XYZ file of C-alpha atoms in Angstrom:
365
model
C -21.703 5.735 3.898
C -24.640 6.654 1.517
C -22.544 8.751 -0.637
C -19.580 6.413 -0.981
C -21.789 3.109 -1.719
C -23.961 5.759 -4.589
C -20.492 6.589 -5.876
C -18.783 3.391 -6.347
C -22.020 1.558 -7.532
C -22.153 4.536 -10.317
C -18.022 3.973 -10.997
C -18.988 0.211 -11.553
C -22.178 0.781 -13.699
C -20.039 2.840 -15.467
C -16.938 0.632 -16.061
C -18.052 -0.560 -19.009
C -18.654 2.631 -21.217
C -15.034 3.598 -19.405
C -13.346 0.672 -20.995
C -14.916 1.220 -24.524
C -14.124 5.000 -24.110
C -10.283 5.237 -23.190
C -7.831 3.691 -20.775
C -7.971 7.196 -18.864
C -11.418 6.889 -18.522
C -11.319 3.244 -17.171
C -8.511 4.170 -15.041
C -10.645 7.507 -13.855
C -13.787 5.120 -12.559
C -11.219 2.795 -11.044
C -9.895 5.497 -9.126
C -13.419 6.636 -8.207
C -13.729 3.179 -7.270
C -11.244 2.988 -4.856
C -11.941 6.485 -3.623
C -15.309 6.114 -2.639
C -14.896 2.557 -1.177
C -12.232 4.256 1.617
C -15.800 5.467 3.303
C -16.775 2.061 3.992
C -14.943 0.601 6.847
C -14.487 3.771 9.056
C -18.045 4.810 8.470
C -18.928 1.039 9.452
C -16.488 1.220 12.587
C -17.529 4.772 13.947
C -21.459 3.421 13.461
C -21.024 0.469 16.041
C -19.273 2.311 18.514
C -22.531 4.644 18.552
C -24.964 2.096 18.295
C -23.665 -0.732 19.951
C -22.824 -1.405 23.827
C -19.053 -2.369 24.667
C -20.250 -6.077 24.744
C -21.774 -6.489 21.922
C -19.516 -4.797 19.365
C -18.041 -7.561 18.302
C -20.458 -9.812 17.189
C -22.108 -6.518 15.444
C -18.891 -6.027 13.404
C -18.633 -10.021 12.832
C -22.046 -9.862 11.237
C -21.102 -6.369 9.280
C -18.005 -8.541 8.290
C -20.206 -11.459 7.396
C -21.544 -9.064 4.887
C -18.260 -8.012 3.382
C -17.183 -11.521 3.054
C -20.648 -13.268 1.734
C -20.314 -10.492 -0.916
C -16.708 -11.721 -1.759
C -18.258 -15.267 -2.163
C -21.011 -14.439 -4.158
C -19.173 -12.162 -6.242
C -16.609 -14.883 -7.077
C -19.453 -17.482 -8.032
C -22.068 -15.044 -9.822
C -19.795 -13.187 -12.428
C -19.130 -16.030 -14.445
C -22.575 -16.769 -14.745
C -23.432 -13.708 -15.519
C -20.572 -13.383 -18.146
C -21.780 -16.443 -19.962
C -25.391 -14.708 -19.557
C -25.229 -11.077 -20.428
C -21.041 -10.850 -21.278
C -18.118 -9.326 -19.936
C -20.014 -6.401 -18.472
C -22.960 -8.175 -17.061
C -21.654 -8.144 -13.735
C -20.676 -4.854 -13.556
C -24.140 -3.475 -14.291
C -26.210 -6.095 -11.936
C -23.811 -4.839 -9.236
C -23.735 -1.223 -9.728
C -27.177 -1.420 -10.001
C -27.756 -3.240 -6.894
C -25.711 -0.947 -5.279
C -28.055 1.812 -6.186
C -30.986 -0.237 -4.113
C -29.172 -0.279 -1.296
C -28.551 3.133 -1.069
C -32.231 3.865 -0.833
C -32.672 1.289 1.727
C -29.921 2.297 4.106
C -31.120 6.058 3.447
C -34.478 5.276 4.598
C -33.644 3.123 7.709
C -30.767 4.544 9.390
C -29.842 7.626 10.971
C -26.125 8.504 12.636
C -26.643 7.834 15.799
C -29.405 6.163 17.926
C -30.780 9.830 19.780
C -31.793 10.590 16.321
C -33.788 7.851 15.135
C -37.846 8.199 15.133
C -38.432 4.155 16.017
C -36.098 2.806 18.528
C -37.627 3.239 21.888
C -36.445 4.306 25.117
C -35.329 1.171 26.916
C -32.633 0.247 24.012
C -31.824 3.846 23.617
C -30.901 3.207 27.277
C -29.196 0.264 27.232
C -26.724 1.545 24.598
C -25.989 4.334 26.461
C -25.705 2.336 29.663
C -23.412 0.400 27.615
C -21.572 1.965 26.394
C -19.000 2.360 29.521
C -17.967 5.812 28.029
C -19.873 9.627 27.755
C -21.699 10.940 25.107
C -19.458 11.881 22.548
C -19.058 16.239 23.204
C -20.972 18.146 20.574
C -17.624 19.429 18.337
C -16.667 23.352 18.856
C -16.781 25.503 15.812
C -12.815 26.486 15.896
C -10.791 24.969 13.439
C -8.384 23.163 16.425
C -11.134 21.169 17.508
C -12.027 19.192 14.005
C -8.333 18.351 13.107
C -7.640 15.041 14.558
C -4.767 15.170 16.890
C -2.741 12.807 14.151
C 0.826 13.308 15.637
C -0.237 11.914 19.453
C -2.157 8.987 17.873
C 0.944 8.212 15.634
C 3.022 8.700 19.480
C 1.590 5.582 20.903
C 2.644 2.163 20.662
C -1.264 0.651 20.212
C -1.594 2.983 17.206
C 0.816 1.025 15.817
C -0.210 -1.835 16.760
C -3.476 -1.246 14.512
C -1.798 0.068 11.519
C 0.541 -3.058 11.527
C -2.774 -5.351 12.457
C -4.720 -3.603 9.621
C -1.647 -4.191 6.873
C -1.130 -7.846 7.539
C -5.045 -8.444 7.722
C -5.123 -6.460 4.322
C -1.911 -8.106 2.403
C -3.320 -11.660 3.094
C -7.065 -10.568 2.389
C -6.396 -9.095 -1.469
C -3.757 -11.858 -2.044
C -5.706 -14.345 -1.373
C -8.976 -12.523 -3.463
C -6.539 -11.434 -6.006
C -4.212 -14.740 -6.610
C -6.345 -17.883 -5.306
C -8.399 -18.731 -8.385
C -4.906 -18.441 -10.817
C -3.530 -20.481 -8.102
C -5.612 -23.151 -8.196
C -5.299 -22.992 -12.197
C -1.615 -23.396 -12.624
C -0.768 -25.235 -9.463
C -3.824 -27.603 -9.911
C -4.803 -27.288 -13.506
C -8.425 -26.256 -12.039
C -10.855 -23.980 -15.022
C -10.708 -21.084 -14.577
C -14.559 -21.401 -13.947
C -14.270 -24.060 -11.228
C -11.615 -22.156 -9.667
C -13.895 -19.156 -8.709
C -15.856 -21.891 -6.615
C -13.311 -23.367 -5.025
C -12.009 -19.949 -3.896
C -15.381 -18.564 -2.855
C -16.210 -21.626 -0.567
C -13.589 -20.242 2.010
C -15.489 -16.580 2.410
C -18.835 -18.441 3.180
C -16.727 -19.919 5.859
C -15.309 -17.131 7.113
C -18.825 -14.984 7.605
C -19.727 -18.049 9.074
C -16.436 -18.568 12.136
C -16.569 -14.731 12.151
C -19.393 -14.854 13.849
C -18.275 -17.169 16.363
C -15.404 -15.743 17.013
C -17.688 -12.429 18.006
C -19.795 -14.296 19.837
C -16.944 -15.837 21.709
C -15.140 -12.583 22.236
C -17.854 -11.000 23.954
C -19.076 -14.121 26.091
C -15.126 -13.588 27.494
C -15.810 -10.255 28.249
C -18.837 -10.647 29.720
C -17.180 -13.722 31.848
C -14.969 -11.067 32.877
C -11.796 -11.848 30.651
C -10.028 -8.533 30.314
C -10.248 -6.693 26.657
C -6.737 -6.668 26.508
C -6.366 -10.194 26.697
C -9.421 -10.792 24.922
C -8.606 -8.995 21.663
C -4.780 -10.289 21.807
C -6.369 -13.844 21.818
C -8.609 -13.125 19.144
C -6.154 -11.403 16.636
C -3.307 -14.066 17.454
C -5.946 -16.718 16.073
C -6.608 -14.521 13.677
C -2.646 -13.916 12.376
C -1.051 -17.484 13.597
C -3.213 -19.773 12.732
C -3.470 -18.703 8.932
C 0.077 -18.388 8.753
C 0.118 -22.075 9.497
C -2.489 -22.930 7.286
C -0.608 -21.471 4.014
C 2.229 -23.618 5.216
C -0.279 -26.420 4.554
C -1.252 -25.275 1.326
C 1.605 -25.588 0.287
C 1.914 -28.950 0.850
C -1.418 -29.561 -0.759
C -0.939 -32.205 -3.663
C -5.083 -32.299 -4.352
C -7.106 -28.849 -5.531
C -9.576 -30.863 -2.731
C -7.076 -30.752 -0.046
C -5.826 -26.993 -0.763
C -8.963 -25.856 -1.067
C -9.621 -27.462 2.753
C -6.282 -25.445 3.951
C -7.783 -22.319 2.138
C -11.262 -22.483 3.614
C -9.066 -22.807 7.464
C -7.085 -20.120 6.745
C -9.628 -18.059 5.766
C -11.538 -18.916 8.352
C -9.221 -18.580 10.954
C -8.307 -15.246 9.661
C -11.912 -13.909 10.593
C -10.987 -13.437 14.322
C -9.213 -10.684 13.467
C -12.799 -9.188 13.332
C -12.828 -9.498 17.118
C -9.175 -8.294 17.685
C -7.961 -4.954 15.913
C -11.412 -4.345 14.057
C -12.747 -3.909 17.303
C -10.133 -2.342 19.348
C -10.326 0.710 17.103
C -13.364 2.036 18.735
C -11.818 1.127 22.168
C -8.876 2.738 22.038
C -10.787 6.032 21.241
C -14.754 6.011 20.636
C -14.064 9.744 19.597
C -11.434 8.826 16.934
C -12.362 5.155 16.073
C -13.153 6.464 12.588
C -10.154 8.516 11.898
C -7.540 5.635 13.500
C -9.485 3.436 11.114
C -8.665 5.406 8.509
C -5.169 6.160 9.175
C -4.826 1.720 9.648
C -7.141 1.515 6.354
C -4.182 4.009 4.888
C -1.509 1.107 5.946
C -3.675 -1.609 4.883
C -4.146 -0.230 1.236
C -0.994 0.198 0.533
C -0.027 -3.199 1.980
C -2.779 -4.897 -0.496
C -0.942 -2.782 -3.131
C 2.453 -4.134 -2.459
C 0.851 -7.504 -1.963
C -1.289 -8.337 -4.485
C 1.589 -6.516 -7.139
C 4.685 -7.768 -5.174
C 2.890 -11.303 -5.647
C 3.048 -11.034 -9.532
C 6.873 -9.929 -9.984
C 7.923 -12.966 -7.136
C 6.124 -15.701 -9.440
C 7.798 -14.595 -12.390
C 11.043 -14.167 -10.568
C 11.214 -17.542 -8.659
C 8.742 -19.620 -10.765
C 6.363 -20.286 -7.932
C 4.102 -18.981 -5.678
C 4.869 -21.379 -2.789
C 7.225 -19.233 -1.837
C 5.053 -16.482 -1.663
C 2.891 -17.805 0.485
C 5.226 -19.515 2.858
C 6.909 -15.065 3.108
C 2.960 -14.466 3.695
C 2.994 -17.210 6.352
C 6.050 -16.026 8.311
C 4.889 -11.908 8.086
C 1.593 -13.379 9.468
C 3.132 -14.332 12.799
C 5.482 -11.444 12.642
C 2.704 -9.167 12.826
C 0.800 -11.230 15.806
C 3.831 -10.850 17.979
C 3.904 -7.568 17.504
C 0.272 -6.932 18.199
C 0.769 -8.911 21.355
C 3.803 -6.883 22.588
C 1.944 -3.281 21.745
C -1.739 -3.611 21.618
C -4.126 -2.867 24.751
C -8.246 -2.694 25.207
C -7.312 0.370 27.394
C -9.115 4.069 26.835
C -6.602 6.552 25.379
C -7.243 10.462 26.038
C -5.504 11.772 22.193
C -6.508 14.912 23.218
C -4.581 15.217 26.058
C -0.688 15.964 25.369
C 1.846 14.992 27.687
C 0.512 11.341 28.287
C 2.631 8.069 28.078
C 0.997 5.277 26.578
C -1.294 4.263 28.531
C -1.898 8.169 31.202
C -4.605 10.229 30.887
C -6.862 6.248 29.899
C -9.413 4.451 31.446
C -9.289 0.615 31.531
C -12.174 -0.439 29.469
C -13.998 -3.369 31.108
């Protein structure tokens, strides 16, 4: 996590000098970009699942999500400013630079797991462990075997599948909306450009915000004895349905005011998936939560790709994004049925062969 938030704050200090250089060399720190911002989310998802008990972990991934989104908001509102302030490539050094500090905070105050850490005392060392309602992960072997992910039996079951799909809607809708909203608002709504950026960074604030409820909801169902199962199909249906009918609504919008109110509950709404597949990765498999995030992350790129591009050529060949949205709409609930059909908050032994879905696991409760 260190090294990928060092690398992408020094590709984004150093976008600038890129862009003045060559298009290579733009293209070169966009690809670092991207490169070292894969780290993120798995490193993220593989930390809670060692440092958080089983009923907990999803309010600590709604507040780690908080994070992600606030930035999204503040982001969207503080680059103009900046722009206007120090020019096009104020924002880019403020942010690689800020990037930097964080870095040296993170590297002072955390270590990988909690055994490891010189402050945390014994009682919540226990009570994670206690928690946890799974063994200490095994301390890996030294042959080769044993540090290659056993990729072809995740890809053989069903909730596998049901992530990667979860992870590639959640990721289309996410970087369309980021990508698309403020030129939305400006050619559907004749917003500025300017004014635009605020009315599409008012829905993030909203969505750290519900986020958190719907974590805090999530586990109080748990703890109330609601089975995970249930629990995270609940929480990703809310999360997949219920912005699928708020883009209908924006398209019905005739006021940037009223859009932006069907933006801010889609948005919102979309946040519970923070409490459905987010946290079902490290449920499925503690030992593999990181790698199955990666291989959804994978999916979920190359969704945004197809997405945020796909967007672009469908404006200019129907004349309107409407439609776009309403085909986002309809591959929203598409993608919640099919969660509901194939996910499950059951344990899965990957490194057992022979095993139908659902053999060789534990029912996590």
């Amino acid at each position: 996590m260190g090294w990928g938030v060092a690398l992408w704050s020094l590709a984004t200090l150093l976008t600038p000098w890129a862009a003045e250089t060559s298009l290579l060399s733009l293209l070169a720190m966009r690809v670092l970009l991207g490169i070292a911002e894969g780290v993120a989310l798995p490193c993220m998802n593989k930390m809670v699942a060692r440092w958080f008990p089983a009923a907990e972990r999803a309010r600590a991934v709604s507040i780690a999500m908080a994070g992600f989104t606030l930035g999204n908001a503040i982001g969207l509102s503080l680059s103009p400013i900046l722009m206007s302030q120090g020019g096009i490539y104020g924002p880019f050094v403020i942010f690689g630079l800020s990037g930097f500090l964080w870095v040296l905070v993170w590297l002072s105050a955390i270590t990988s797991t909690p055994d490891q850490h010189p402050q945390i005392s014994k009682y919540e060392l226990n009570y994670i462990r206690s928690g946890r309602h799974e063994p200490s992960e095994p301390v890996a072997k030294s042959n080769t075997s044993s540090m290659i992910p056993p990729f072809k039996r995740m890809l053989s079951k069903m909730p596998t599948w049901s992530l990667i799909v979860a992870n590639a809607m959640h990721s289309w809708g996410f970087f369309v909306i980021l990508s698309w909203m403020p030129i939305y608002f400006y050619s559907a709504y004749h917003v500025d450009l300017r004014q635009a950026a605020w009315y599409s960074a008012v829905p993030w604030s909203v969505m750290a915000f519900v986020g958190y409820l719907g974590g805090m909801w999530s586990d109080l169902l748990i703890q109330g004895g609601t089975s995970i199962s249930l629990t995270r199909k609940l929480m990703q249906s809310i999360g997949f349905i219920g912005p699928g009918i708020a883009l209908i609504g924006l398209t019905t919008a005739k006021q940037p005011s009223i859009a932006s109110a069907w933006l801010t509950l889609a948005i919102g709404l979309k946040s519970f998936s923070h409490s459905g597949f987010l946290v079902n990765l490290q449920e499925i498999s503690p030992k593999y939560s990181g790698v199955l995030h990666g291989m959804s992350n994978t999916a979920g790129t190359l969704a945004a790709i197809l997405g945020t591009v796909g967007a672009g050529f469908f404006v200019e060949l129907v004349g309107s994004f409407r439609g776009f949205l309403l085909l986002t709409s309809m591959l929203y609930v598409l993608a919640a049925i099919f969660w509901d059909i194939f996910s499950s908050g059951e344990r899965i032994n990957f490194d057992e062969t022979d095993l139908s879905p659902h053999s060789g696991s534990t029912t996590a409760s």
